Coordinates of C-alpha atoms in Angstrom, one line a residue:
M1 CA 21.0 49.4 -2.7
S2 CA 22.4 46.3 -3.7
A3 CA 21.0 44.0 -6.2
G4 CA 20.0 41.7 -3.8
A5 CA 18.4 44.0 -1.7
T6 CA 14.6 43.5 -3.3
T7 CA 15.2 39.9 -2.5
V8 CA 16.3 39.9 1.2
Q9 CA 13.6 42.2 1.9
A10 CA 11.4 40.0 1.1
A11 CA 13.4 37.2 2.5
A12 CA 13.6 38.6 5.8
P13 CA 11.2 37.1 8.2
Q14 CA 9.2 40.2 10.2
A15 CA 9.4 38.0 13.6
G16 CA 12.3 35.8 15.0
A17 CA 10.9 32.2 15.9
P18 CA 12.6 29.5 17.7
R19 CA 14.5 26.9 15.4
G20 CA 14.4 23.9 18.4
A21 CA 14.8 23.1 21.9
A22 CA 18.5 23.3 21.2
S23 CA 18.7 26.7 20.2
A24 CA 19.9 29.2 22.5
A25 CA 19.2 32.2 21.2
V26 CA 16.5 33.5 18.8
P27 CA 17.5 34.4 15.1
N28 CA 16.7 38.6 15.0
A29 CA 14.9 39.5 11.8
E30 CA 16.6 42.7 11.0
A31 CA 20.2 41.3 11.4
T32 CA 19.3 37.9 9.4
G33 CA 18.3 40.1 6.8
R34 CA 21.2 42.0 6.6
R35 CA 23.6 38.9 6.6
V36 CA 22.1 37.4 3.7
E37 CA 22.7 40.5 1.7
E38 CA 26.1 40.6 2.7
V39 CA 26.5 37.3 1.1
L40 CA 24.5 38.6 -2.1
D41 CA 26.5 41.4 -2.5
R42 CA 30.1 39.5 -2.2
L43 CA 28.4 37.2 -4.7
A44 CA 28.0 40.4 -7.0
Q45 CA 31.3 41.7 -6.5
R46 CA 32.9 38.5 -7.6
D47 CA 31.4 40.1 -11.4
D48 CA 29.8 35.7 -11.4
R49 CA 26.6 37.1 -12.6
E50 CA 25.1 33.3 -12.9
A51 CA 26.3 32.7 -9.3
S52 CA 24.7 36.1 -8.1
A53 CA 21.6 35.1 -10.3
A54 CA 21.6 31.6 -8.6
A55 CA 21.8 32.8 -4.7
E56 CA 18.9 35.2 -5.1
E57 CA 16.6 32.0 -6.8
L58 CA 17.7 30.0 -4.0
V59 CA 16.5 32.6 -1.3
R60 CA 13.0 33.2 -3.5
V61 CA 12.4 29.6 -3.3
L62 CA 13.0 28.7 -0.1
M63 CA 11.1 32.0 1.3
D64 CA 8.2 30.7 -1.3
F65 CA 8.7 27.1 0.5
Y66 CA 8.4 28.8 4.2
G67 CA 5.5 31.2 3.1
A68 CA 3.6 28.5 1.6
G69 CA 4.1 26.6 4.6
L70 CA 3.1 29.4 7.3
A71 CA 0.3 30.1 5.1
R72 CA -1.1 26.4 5.3
I73 CA -0.3 26.7 9.3
M74 CA -2.3 30.0 9.1
H75 CA -5.4 28.0 7.1
L76 CA -5.4 24.9 9.2
L77 CA -5.6 27.0 12.4
G78 CA -8.4 29.3 11.4
S79 CA -10.5 25.6 10.2
G80 CA -12.6 23.6 11.9
T81 CA -10.4 21.1 14.4
D82 CA -12.0 18.3 16.1
D83 CA -11.2 17.6 19.8
D84 CA -7.9 17.1 19.6
G85 CA -7.5 20.5 18.5
P86 CA -5.5 22.0 15.5
R87 CA -2.2 19.2 16.0
T88 CA -4.2 16.5 14.5
A89 CA -4.5 18.2 11.2
L90 CA -1.3 20.1 11.4
L91 CA 0.9 16.8 11.9
G92 CA -1.6 15.1 8.7
D93 CA -0.3 18.0 6.4
D94 CA 2.2 17.1 4.2
L95 CA 3.8 20.4 3.9
V96 CA 3.9 21.1 7.3
T97 CA 5.2 17.7 8.5
S98 CA 8.2 18.4 6.0
L99 CA 9.3 21.7 6.9
L100 CA 9.0 20.0 11.0
V101 CA 11.0 17.5 10.3
L102 CA 13.3 20.0 8.0
H103 CA 14.0 21.6 12.0
D104 CA 13.8 18.5 13.4
L105 CA 10.9 19.9 15.4
H106 CA 8.2 17.1 14.4
P107 CA 7.1 15.1 17.9
E108 CA 6.3 11.6 16.5
D109 CA 9.0 9.3 15.5
T110 CA 9.7 7.7 11.8
A111 CA 7.2 4.8 12.4
A112 CA 4.2 7.3 13.1
R113 CA 5.0 9.3 10.4
I114 CA 5.2 6.3 7.7
G115 CA 1.8 5.4 8.9
R116 CA 0.5 9.0 8.3
A117 CA 2.2 9.1 5.4
L118 CA 0.3 5.8 4.4
D119 CA -3.3 7.3 5.8
S120 CA -3.0 9.5 3.5
V121 CA -3.3 7.8 0.3
R122 CA -4.6 4.6 1.3
R123 CA -7.9 5.3 -0.4
Q124 CA -6.7 5.6 -3.8
H125 CA -3.3 3.5 -3.0
P126 CA -3.3 0.9 0.0
A127 CA 0.0 -0.1 0.9
E128 CA 1.2 -1.6 4.5
V129 CA 4.7 -1.7 6.0
A130 CA 6.2 -4.9 5.8
E131 CA 9.5 -4.1 7.4
F132 CA 11.5 -0.8 7.8
D133 CA 15.0 -1.0 8.8
G134 CA 16.0 2.0 10.8
D135 CA 19.6 1.3 10.5
T136 CA 19.9 1.3 6.9
G137 CA 16.9 3.6 5.9
T138 CA 15.3 0.4 4.3
L139 CA 11.0 0.7 3.9
R140 CA 9.6 -2.5 2.5
L141 CA 6.2 -1.9 1.8
R142 CA 3.4 -4.8 0.7
S143 CA 0.6 -3.5 -2.1
G144 CA -2.6 -3.3 -1.0
D145 CA -5.9 -4.7 -3.2
S146 CA -7.0 -1.2 -4.6
G147 CA -9.6 -2.9 -7.0
G148 CA -8.3 -1.8 -9.8
C149 CA -7.2 -3.4 -13.2
G150 CA -3.8 -4.5 -11.6
C151 CA -2.4 -3.2 -14.9
P152 CA 1.6 -2.5 -14.5
S153 CA 1.5 1.3 -15.2
T154 CA -1.2 1.4 -13.0
S155 CA 0.6 -0.6 -10.2
R156 CA 3.6 1.6 -10.8
Q157 CA 1.4 5.1 -10.6
A158 CA 0.0 3.9 -7.4
Q159 CA 3.5 2.9 -5.8
Q160 CA 5.4 6.4 -7.3
A161 CA 2.1 8.2 -4.7
V162 CA 3.3 6.2 -1.8
E163 CA 6.8 6.9 -2.3
A164 CA 5.5 10.9 -2.6
A165 CA 4.1 10.6 0.3
V166 CA 6.3 8.7 2.5
S167 CA 9.0 11.1 1.1
C168 CA 7.7 14.1 2.8
F169 CA 6.3 12.5 5.9
A170 CA 9.3 10.3 6.5
P171 CA 12.6 11.8 4.9
E172 CA 14.7 9.5 6.3
V173 CA 13.4 6.6 4.5
T174 CA 16.2 6.6 1.9
S175 CA 14.6 3.6 0.1
M176 CA 11.6 1.6 -0.9
Q177 CA 11.1 -1.9 -1.8
W178 CA 8.1 -3.0 -2.8
E179 CA 6.3 -6.6 -2.6
A180 CA 3.2 -8.0 -4.2
A181 CA -0.1 -8.1 -1.9
G182 CA 0.0 -11.5 -0.2
E183 CA 3.4 -12.3 -0.6
R184 CA 5.2 -13.2 2.7
P185 CA 8.2 -15.3 3.3
E186 CA 8.4 -18.5 2.9
P187 CA 7.5 -20.8 6.1
A188 CA 10.7 -22.8 7.3
L189 CA 10.0 -26.2 6.0
L190 CA 9.2 -28.9 8.6
Q191 CA 11.1 -32.0 7.7
I192 CA 9.5 -35.3 8.4
S193 CA 11.8 -38.3 7.8
R194 CA 11.6 -41.9 9.0
R195 CA 12.1 -43.4 12.2
P196 CA 16.2 -44.1 12.4
P197 CA 16.9 -47.6 11.0
T198 CA 17.1 -49.4 14.1
A199 CA 20.1 -52.7 14.6
A200 CA 19.4 -55.6 11.5
T201 CA 18.1 -58.3 13.5
A202 CA 20.0 -61.8 13.0
S203 CA 18.6 -63.8 10.6

């Protein structure tokens, strides 16, 4: 058995599952495990211990991530839910959402997921969407009034918490910009001028 066999055995899923509606076939757990082991073996044969160790660590990290996601799903499914069933709890969880988005399985669009992200931190760090540009992935956010001291460090911590939530729920948001609470675009200035001059009257 190769040096990566233990990692592969831990990495191989126990049951196949469709990766999305576009998948033509369900992945086979045994074949997937063999494939991962072959890749690790090839790396080991190159006498590059650093690369081999990095590959095994990558497998462990991914399995920890997916294992935590599956554990969270099972916990939420087993917990008491409201009249909407487990769907609301699952879609409102940042870890489950990140897995669904990663594989293009999340049923909600970007705007809805941004809203969920803000709702998840609104009690401590209120914020609202000023504008979202789907073409550039730029989200403009407006700070809310959390009743805090308003000092720069507290404000920045709140912004970081909001940005972290948005990154989990809507990773397609590539940049976030902030505007202060109460800040609004300046309205167009209405120019009121005097009446046009009339022709001079004869003296």
